[in-house]
Structures are given as structure tokens and as C-alpha cells.
Amino acid sequence: MKHNLKGTSLAQMRQLMTDHGHAPYRGDQIFQWIWQKHAHGFTVMTNLSKDIRVLFAEQYRICGLTVSDTISSQDGAVKYMMTTEDNHTIETVFITEEKRTTVCVSTQVGCPLNCSFCATGLMGFTRNLRAYEIADQVRTVQEKTGARITNIVLMGMGEPLLNVQEVLAALEICCAPNGLGISQRHTTLSTAGIIDGMKTLLASSLKVKLAVSLNFPDVKMRTQMMPVTKSNPLAEVLNLARAYSIRKSMVTFEYVLIDRINDRIQDARLLLRLIKGIRSKINLIPYNPHPRLPYRRPDEARIARFHEYLLDSPHTVTLRRSKGQEIMAACGQLCHLLVHSTEAVS
Ligand code: SAH
């Protein structure tokens, strides 16, 4: 099969042009055609000579994800089901709020972490996504909607830091001026806390925002609900988050509020003690239920009580109202196989 140029980084594309006897900037041009002008073939690349276009069409192809289904919710979220070349389906969510347009991107097919409250875990894990498959989710949404994408969040299916090399390469495509041109400050990587991956991200030149899904300040409970804690001790995760906030940018601690599990004032107190001295924001996410999982969202009074307790702290606290719940597109609800089968029986 012809080599797929979508999997080629900008540096590799420049080298490729040099290898073919052309100036490296020709590589920039092809890169822009692919990532900015949504080219799916070479004929449209009119700023390249006919010879190059013909030669490249013979030797290469440009293939990414295909959209197999789209589901829209009343509140402005759209869920895209995207299919990879080897026929796996992943989910990408497009969220519009006033001036901000956000793409929530998947980094793996399924997820190996098995957090007990998250629907993606129910799917099991199939494989890591390649860098171009991660970046192509953003490009595809841009192509389909015509919107200028302002923000990216790596909060879809999968654990980004278990696929760190491909994720870093994808972010380079997303944030490069020759690529999708999205600002690193508007790009957030969310992790359940993978120590090796956090170290790699710290050592990289990227300055994207980091969000750590803390969720359960009690280590025993966290280990139960998020088994990843066993091999990635929370204390070390927090030390790395602290280092990130000092060397790169303020971190966010995500906290999924689950009824009677982690929504007591003593949990809030423990949370503040744990993150004391770390330049950070707290993002509260009231739990989004899933038909196959036993957990519930706390009532409004319990959410408000927890929120208010935190407001006295030095941290900025936000309460995220997830969009797309009715179409199972909100945080922790991405799990197409099961959602579809439940719809079929109900
Ligand atoms: N694996 C990464 C990114 C995917 S999950 C991580 O753990 O950060 C993105 C966010 O959704 C995480 O903060 C996670 O804790 C949260 N989440 C998972 N299931 C949820 C649910 N059912 N309701 C609300 N948030 C959920």
C-alpha cells in the first residue's frame, strides 16, 4: 500500500522533499494543504509543480479518519463517531460556548485504566491512537463545521499519558502555525496521573495546560475507584503536578463529584490539604451518570455545599456543567458500543 503522508511530521515532510530533490519549504506547503486546507489528494495542491503532484499521487496517499455518525444535543454539543482505517470507532465531541469552540479528543481506542465510575473503561482497551489520528479528529471537526477551533481538551476516550509519544507528536501538529494553529495555552491534557508520562511531558518543550483527575483525596478510596493509583502513588503525582505548575503553567485538579462517595465536607477539607501550596485551579465536575454504572450525581444542595466550602481557599474553583449529557457525550460517558446497545433495548 502507498505510504500515508498524514502520518508524516513537518520535519519529516521537509526531509522527504529534500530526498526528492526539492526545497524543504515544499514540505511546509504539503503540510499546510493537509492540515489547514483539508486536502485529501494531490491534484488540489496548485502551488506545487505538476510534476511533484503527479509523482506524489503515484507514491503517496493522504488518509485519515472518516466520520461514520454524528449526534447533536440541544445544548450545543455534537458527538462525532470517527472510524480509523483499521475499522475501529472512536468518539470526538465538539462543544460551542459563546466565543469558544472546543474539540474533546480521544487518545486511545477504549482505555486500559478501568476507573470504576467511567463508561469508557467498560469498553476495554484496543490500541493507542497514532499522532495523526489524534490530530485528525480536530481537523475533521474543523472541516465539517467550518468553525475556527479555539480550544482542545484531551479528555475523550483513553489516557493520553499512556500514549505520550504519539500525543506529543499530535500536539505539535495541532499547535504548529503550519498545522492547525491552536494555541498551547488553549490546549489541555487531562491525566489520571501517570508518573512516567508526567515526567516526559515536563521534559518536553510543550507548554500545554495540564489537568490531573484527582477525584478522590482519600488514597484508599482512590486506589479502589482508580486502580491506576496502585502503580502511580498519589503523592508522587502531586509532586509532579507541583513541578509542572512551577516550570510550565498552573495546573487544574479535576474532581468528579459523586453522590455519597466523595462529596462530603471532609473530602473537600482533605482535598485542600493535599493540594496546599500548589498553584492550581479546582474544576468540579458533577457526575454524569451512565446506565451501566451504579453511581449518581449529588443533588444541587450537596454540590453547592461542597463548592462553597472550597471557595474560601486560595484556589480558583469552577463548577463544570458538562454539555452533551442527553447524547452521552459528556465527560466519562464516551462508550459507543454500550450506549448503542442500551438505546436498542430501551
Ligand atoms: N484519562 C484521562 C482523560 C479522560 S477522562 C483522565 O483520567 O483525566 C476526562 C475527565 O472525565 C476526567 O477528569 C475523569 O475523572 C472525568 N470523568 C470520567 N467519568 C466521568 C463521569 N461519569 N462523569 C463526570 N466526569 C467523569
Coordinates of C-alpha atoms and ligand atoms in Angstrom, one line a residue:
M1 CA 0.0 0.0 0.0
K2 CA 1.1 3.6 -0.7
H3 CA 2.7 5.4 2.3
N4 CA 0.2 7.6 4.1
L5 CA 1.5 11.2 4.2
K6 CA -0.9 12.1 7.0
G7 CA 1.4 10.3 9.4
T8 CA 4.4 12.4 8.5
S9 CA 5.5 15.2 10.8
L10 CA 6.5 18.6 9.5
A11 CA 10.2 17.9 10.0
Q12 CA 9.9 14.5 8.1
M13 CA 7.9 16.2 5.3
R14 CA 10.8 18.7 4.8
Q15 CA 13.2 15.9 4.7
L16 CA 11.1 14.0 2.3
M17 CA 11.1 16.9 -0.1
T18 CA 14.8 17.2 0.2
D19 CA 15.1 13.5 -0.6
H20 CA 13.1 14.0 -3.7
G21 CA 15.4 16.9 -4.7
H22 CA 13.1 19.8 -3.8
A23 CA 13.4 22.7 -1.4
P24 CA 12.4 21.9 2.2
Y25 CA 9.7 24.6 2.2
R26 CA 7.8 22.5 -0.3
G27 CA 7.2 20.2 2.7
D28 CA 5.7 23.1 4.6
Q29 CA 3.3 23.6 1.7
I30 CA 2.1 20.0 1.6
F31 CA 1.8 20.0 5.4
Q32 CA -0.4 23.1 5.1
W33 CA -2.5 21.5 2.4
I34 CA -3.2 18.5 4.6
W35 CA -3.8 20.2 7.9
Q36 CA -5.1 23.6 7.0
K37 CA -6.8 23.2 3.7
H38 CA -8.1 19.7 4.2
A39 CA -6.6 18.2 1.1
H40 CA -7.4 14.6 0.5
G41 CA -5.3 14.3 -2.6
F42 CA -2.6 16.0 -4.5
T43 CA -4.4 17.5 -7.5
V44 CA -5.7 20.5 -5.5
M45 CA -2.1 21.4 -4.4
T46 CA -1.8 24.1 -7.1
N47 CA 1.2 25.9 -5.6
L48 CA 3.3 22.7 -6.3
S49 CA 4.5 21.9 -9.8
K50 CA 2.5 19.4 -11.8
D51 CA 5.5 17.0 -11.8
I52 CA 5.5 16.9 -8.0
R53 CA 1.8 16.4 -7.8
V54 CA 1.8 13.5 -10.3
L55 CA 4.8 11.9 -8.7
F56 CA 3.3 12.2 -5.2
A57 CA 0.0 10.9 -6.3
E58 CA 1.8 7.8 -7.6
Q59 CA 3.7 7.2 -4.5
Y60 CA 1.7 8.5 -1.5
R61 CA -1.8 8.8 -0.2
I62 CA -3.5 11.1 2.4
C63 CA -5.8 9.2 4.6
G64 CA -7.2 10.0 8.0
L65 CA -10.4 9.3 9.9
T66 CA -13.9 9.0 8.4
V67 CA -17.0 10.2 10.2
S68 CA -19.4 7.4 10.5
D69 CA -22.1 9.1 12.5
T70 CA -22.9 12.5 14.1
I71 CA -25.3 13.1 17.0
S72 CA -26.2 16.6 18.2
S73 CA -27.6 17.6 21.6
Q74 CA -29.9 20.5 22.4
D75 CA -27.2 22.3 24.4
G76 CA -24.7 22.7 21.6
A77 CA -22.6 19.6 21.8
V78 CA -22.1 17.4 18.8
K79 CA -20.6 13.9 19.1
Y80 CA -18.7 12.6 16.1
M81 CA -18.2 8.9 15.7
M82 CA -15.0 8.5 13.7
T83 CA -13.6 5.4 12.2
T84 CA -9.9 4.5 11.7
E85 CA -8.5 2.8 8.7
D86 CA -8.4 -0.5 10.5
N87 CA -12.1 0.0 11.4
H88 CA -12.1 1.0 15.0
T89 CA -14.6 3.7 16.1
I90 CA -13.6 6.4 18.5
E91 CA -15.6 9.4 19.7
T92 CA -14.9 13.1 19.4
V93 CA -17.0 15.9 20.9
F94 CA -17.4 19.4 19.6
I95 CA -18.6 21.9 22.1
T96 CA -19.5 25.6 21.4
E97 CA -19.9 28.2 24.1
E98 CA -20.1 31.8 23.1
K99 CA -16.8 32.7 21.6
R100 CA -15.1 29.4 22.5
T101 CA -15.2 26.3 20.3
T102 CA -13.7 23.2 21.9
V103 CA -12.8 19.8 20.5
C104 CA -12.7 17.0 23.1
V105 CA -10.3 14.4 21.6
S106 CA -9.7 10.7 22.2
T107 CA -6.2 9.4 22.5
Q108 CA -6.8 5.6 22.6
V109 CA -9.4 3.2 21.3
G110 CA -11.0 2.4 24.7
C111 CA -9.0 2.8 27.8
P112 CA -7.0 0.3 30.0
L113 CA -7.4 2.2 33.3
N114 CA -10.7 0.8 34.4
C115 CA -11.7 3.7 36.6
S116 CA -14.9 2.3 38.2
F117 CA -17.0 5.3 37.5
C118 CA -16.1 6.0 33.9
A119 CA -18.0 4.4 31.0
T120 CA -15.0 4.3 28.6
G121 CA -13.4 1.7 30.9
L122 CA -16.3 -0.7 30.1
M123 CA -15.1 -1.0 26.5
G124 CA -11.7 -2.3 27.5
F125 CA -8.6 -1.3 25.6
T126 CA -7.9 -2.0 22.0
R127 CA -5.0 0.2 20.9
N128 CA -3.2 3.5 21.1
L129 CA -4.1 6.1 18.5
R130 CA -1.4 7.3 16.2
A131 CA -0.5 11.0 16.3
Y132 CA -2.2 11.8 13.0
E133 CA -5.4 10.0 14.2
I134 CA -5.4 12.3 17.3
A135 CA -4.8 15.5 15.3
D136 CA -7.2 14.4 12.5
Q137 CA -10.1 14.5 15.0
V138 CA -9.6 18.2 15.4
R139 CA -9.0 18.8 11.7
T140 CA -12.1 16.8 10.7
V141 CA -14.3 18.8 13.1
Q142 CA -12.9 22.0 11.6
E143 CA -13.6 20.7 8.1
K144 CA -17.1 19.6 8.9
T145 CA -18.2 22.6 10.8
G146 CA -16.1 25.4 9.2
A147 CA -15.6 26.7 12.7
R148 CA -12.3 28.2 13.9
I149 CA -11.4 25.8 16.7
T150 CA -10.1 27.8 19.7
N151 CA -9.5 25.0 22.3
I152 CA -8.6 21.4 22.5
V153 CA -9.1 19.2 25.5
L154 CA -7.6 15.7 25.7
M155 CA -10.4 14.3 27.7
G156 CA -12.1 11.9 25.4
M157 CA -11.5 8.2 25.4
G158 CA -8.2 6.9 26.7
E159 CA -5.4 8.0 28.9
P160 CA -3.1 10.5 27.0
L161 CA 0.0 9.8 29.1
L162 CA -0.1 6.1 28.4
N163 CA 0.4 7.1 24.7
V164 CA 2.7 10.0 25.4
Q165 CA 4.9 10.0 22.3
E166 CA 2.0 10.0 19.9
V167 CA 0.2 12.6 21.9
L168 CA 3.2 14.9 21.9
A169 CA 3.5 14.5 18.2
A170 CA -0.2 15.1 17.7
L171 CA 0.0 18.3 19.8
E172 CA 2.8 19.5 17.6
I173 CA 0.5 19.2 14.6
C174 CA -2.3 20.9 16.5
C175 CA -0.3 23.8 17.8
A176 CA 2.1 24.4 14.9
P177 CA 1.3 27.6 12.9
N178 CA 1.7 25.5 9.8
G179 CA -0.6 22.9 11.2
L180 CA -3.9 23.6 13.0
G181 CA -2.6 26.7 14.7
I182 CA -4.2 26.2 18.1
S183 CA -2.5 28.0 21.0
Q184 CA -0.8 25.8 23.5
R185 CA -2.4 27.9 26.3
H186 CA -5.8 26.7 24.9
T187 CA -4.8 23.1 24.9
T188 CA -5.4 20.9 27.9
L189 CA -4.1 17.5 28.5
S190 CA -6.0 15.6 31.2
T191 CA -4.4 12.6 33.0
A192 CA -5.4 10.2 35.7
G193 CA -1.8 10.6 36.9
I194 CA 0.8 8.5 35.1
I195 CA 4.2 9.2 36.6
D196 CA 6.4 8.3 33.6
G197 CA 4.2 10.3 31.2
M198 CA 4.1 13.3 33.5
K199 CA 7.9 13.3 33.6
T200 CA 8.1 13.1 29.8
L201 CA 5.6 15.9 29.4
L202 CA 7.6 18.0 31.9
A203 CA 10.8 17.4 30.0
S204 CA 9.2 18.2 26.6
S205 CA 9.2 21.7 25.1
L206 CA 5.4 21.8 25.1
K207 CA 3.7 24.2 27.5
V208 CA 0.1 22.9 27.2
K209 CA -2.1 23.1 30.2
L210 CA -2.2 20.1 32.5
A211 CA -5.2 18.8 34.3
V212 CA -4.9 16.0 36.8
S213 CA -8.0 13.9 37.6
L214 CA -7.6 13.8 41.4
N215 CA -11.2 12.9 42.2
F216 CA -10.7 11.0 45.4
P217 CA -8.4 12.7 48.1
D218 CA -8.6 9.6 50.2
V219 CA -5.8 7.3 48.9
K220 CA -7.6 4.1 49.9
M221 CA -10.8 5.1 48.1
R222 CA -8.8 6.5 45.1
T223 CA -7.0 3.2 44.8
Q224 CA -10.4 1.4 44.7
M225 CA -12.0 3.7 42.2
M226 CA -8.9 4.4 40.1
P227 CA -6.7 1.3 40.2
V228 CA -4.0 3.3 38.4
T229 CA -3.2 4.7 41.8
K230 CA -1.5 1.4 42.8
S231 CA 1.4 1.8 40.4
N232 CA 1.3 5.6 40.4
P233 CA 1.2 6.8 44.0
L234 CA -0.8 10.0 44.5
A235 CA 2.0 11.7 46.5
E236 CA 4.3 11.4 43.6
V237 CA 1.7 12.5 41.1
L238 CA 1.1 15.6 43.2
N239 CA 4.8 16.4 43.4
L240 CA 5.0 16.3 39.6
A241 CA 1.9 18.5 39.3
R242 CA 3.6 20.9 41.6
A243 CA 6.8 20.9 39.4
Y244 CA 4.6 21.4 36.3
S245 CA 2.9 24.4 37.9
I246 CA 6.3 25.9 38.8
R247 CA 8.1 25.2 35.5
K248 CA 5.2 25.4 32.9
S249 CA 1.8 26.6 33.9
M250 CA -0.8 26.5 36.5
V251 CA -2.4 23.0 36.8
T252 CA -6.1 22.1 37.2
F253 CA -7.3 19.4 39.6
E254 CA -10.4 17.8 38.3
Y255 CA -12.8 16.5 40.8
V256 CA -15.8 14.4 39.7
L257 CA -18.4 14.8 42.4
I258 CA -20.2 11.5 43.1
D259 CA -23.2 11.2 45.4
R260 CA -22.2 9.9 48.9
I261 CA -18.8 8.8 47.6
N262 CA -16.6 11.9 47.6
D263 CA -19.0 14.8 48.2
R264 CA -18.7 15.3 52.0
I265 CA -17.2 18.3 53.5
Q266 CA -14.4 16.2 55.0
D267 CA -13.5 15.2 51.4
A268 CA -13.2 18.9 50.5
R269 CA -11.1 19.5 53.5
L270 CA -8.8 16.7 52.6
L271 CA -8.6 17.8 49.0
L272 CA -7.4 21.3 50.1
R273 CA -4.8 19.8 52.4
L274 CA -3.4 17.6 49.6
I275 CA -3.0 20.4 47.1
K276 CA -1.9 23.1 49.6
G277 CA 0.8 25.3 48.1
I278 CA 0.3 24.0 44.5
R279 CA -0.5 26.9 42.1
S280 CA -3.7 25.3 40.9
K281 CA -7.4 25.6 40.0
I282 CA -10.1 23.1 41.1
N283 CA -12.6 22.0 38.5
L284 CA -15.6 20.3 40.0
I285 CA -17.5 18.0 37.6
P286 CA -20.8 16.8 38.9
Y287 CA -21.0 13.1 37.9
N288 CA -22.6 12.3 34.6
P289 CA -24.4 9.0 35.0
H290 CA -24.3 6.1 32.7
P291 CA -26.9 3.3 32.5
R292 CA -24.4 0.6 33.1
L293 CA -22.8 2.2 36.2
P294 CA -24.2 2.4 39.7
Y295 CA -23.1 5.9 40.6
R296 CA -25.2 9.0 41.0
R297 CA -24.8 12.8 40.8
P298 CA -25.2 14.6 44.1
D299 CA -28.3 16.8 44.4
E300 CA -27.8 20.5 43.8
A301 CA -27.7 21.3 47.6
R302 CA -24.8 18.9 48.1
I303 CA -22.9 20.2 45.1
A304 CA -23.4 23.8 46.3
R305 CA -22.2 22.9 49.8
F306 CA -19.0 21.3 48.5
H307 CA -18.4 24.1 46.1
E308 CA -18.9 26.8 48.7
Y309 CA -16.5 25.2 51.1
L310 CA -13.8 25.3 48.5
L311 CA -14.5 29.0 47.7
D312 CA -12.7 30.0 50.9
S313 CA -9.4 28.6 49.6
P314 CA -6.7 30.3 47.6
H315 CA -7.6 28.2 44.6
T316 CA -9.9 29.3 41.8
V317 CA -12.8 26.9 41.8
T318 CA -15.0 26.2 38.7
L319 CA -18.1 24.1 38.5
R320 CA -18.3 22.5 35.1
R321 CA -21.7 21.9 33.7
S322 CA -20.9 19.2 31.1
K323 CA -22.6 19.6 27.8
G324 CA -24.0 16.8 25.7
Q325 CA -25.4 14.6 28.5
E326 CA -28.5 13.6 26.6
I327 CA -26.4 12.2 23.8
M328 CA -23.9 10.5 26.1
A329 CA -21.2 12.9 25.0
A330 CA -20.3 14.3 28.4
C331 CA -17.2 13.5 30.5
G332 CA -16.9 9.8 31.2
Q333 CA -19.9 8.8 29.1
L334 CA -18.0 8.0 25.9
C335 CA -18.6 4.4 25.2
H336 CA -20.4 3.9 21.9
L337 CA -20.8 0.2 22.0
L338 CA -22.7 0.1 25.2
V339 CA -24.6 3.3 24.7
H340 CA -25.9 2.0 21.4
S341 CA -26.9 -1.4 22.8
T342 CA -28.7 0.3 25.7
E343 CA -30.6 2.5 23.3
A344 CA -31.6 -0.5 21.3
V345 CA -33.2 -2.3 24.3
S346 CA -34.8 0.7 26.0
Ligands
SAH1 N1 -7.9 9.5 31.2 C1 -7.8 10.9 31.3 C2 -8.8 11.7 30.4 C3 -10.2 11.1 30.2 S1 -11.4 11.4 31.4 C4 -8.2 11.3 32.8 O1 -8.4 10.5 33.6 O2 -8.0 12.5 33.1 C5 -11.7 13.1 31.5 C6 -12.3 13.5 32.8 O3 -13.6 13.0 32.9 C7 -11.5 13.0 34.0 O4 -11.3 14.1 34.9 C8 -12.4 12.0 34.6 O5 -12.2 11.9 36.0 C9 -13.8 12.5 34.3 N2 -14.9 11.6 34.3 C10 -14.8 10.3 34.0 N3 -16.1 9.7 34.1 C11 -16.9 10.7 34.4 C12 -18.3 10.8 34.6 N4 -19.1 9.7 34.5 N5 -18.9 12.0 35.0 C13 -18.1 13.1 35.1 N6 -16.8 13.1 34.8 C14 -16.2 11.9 34.5

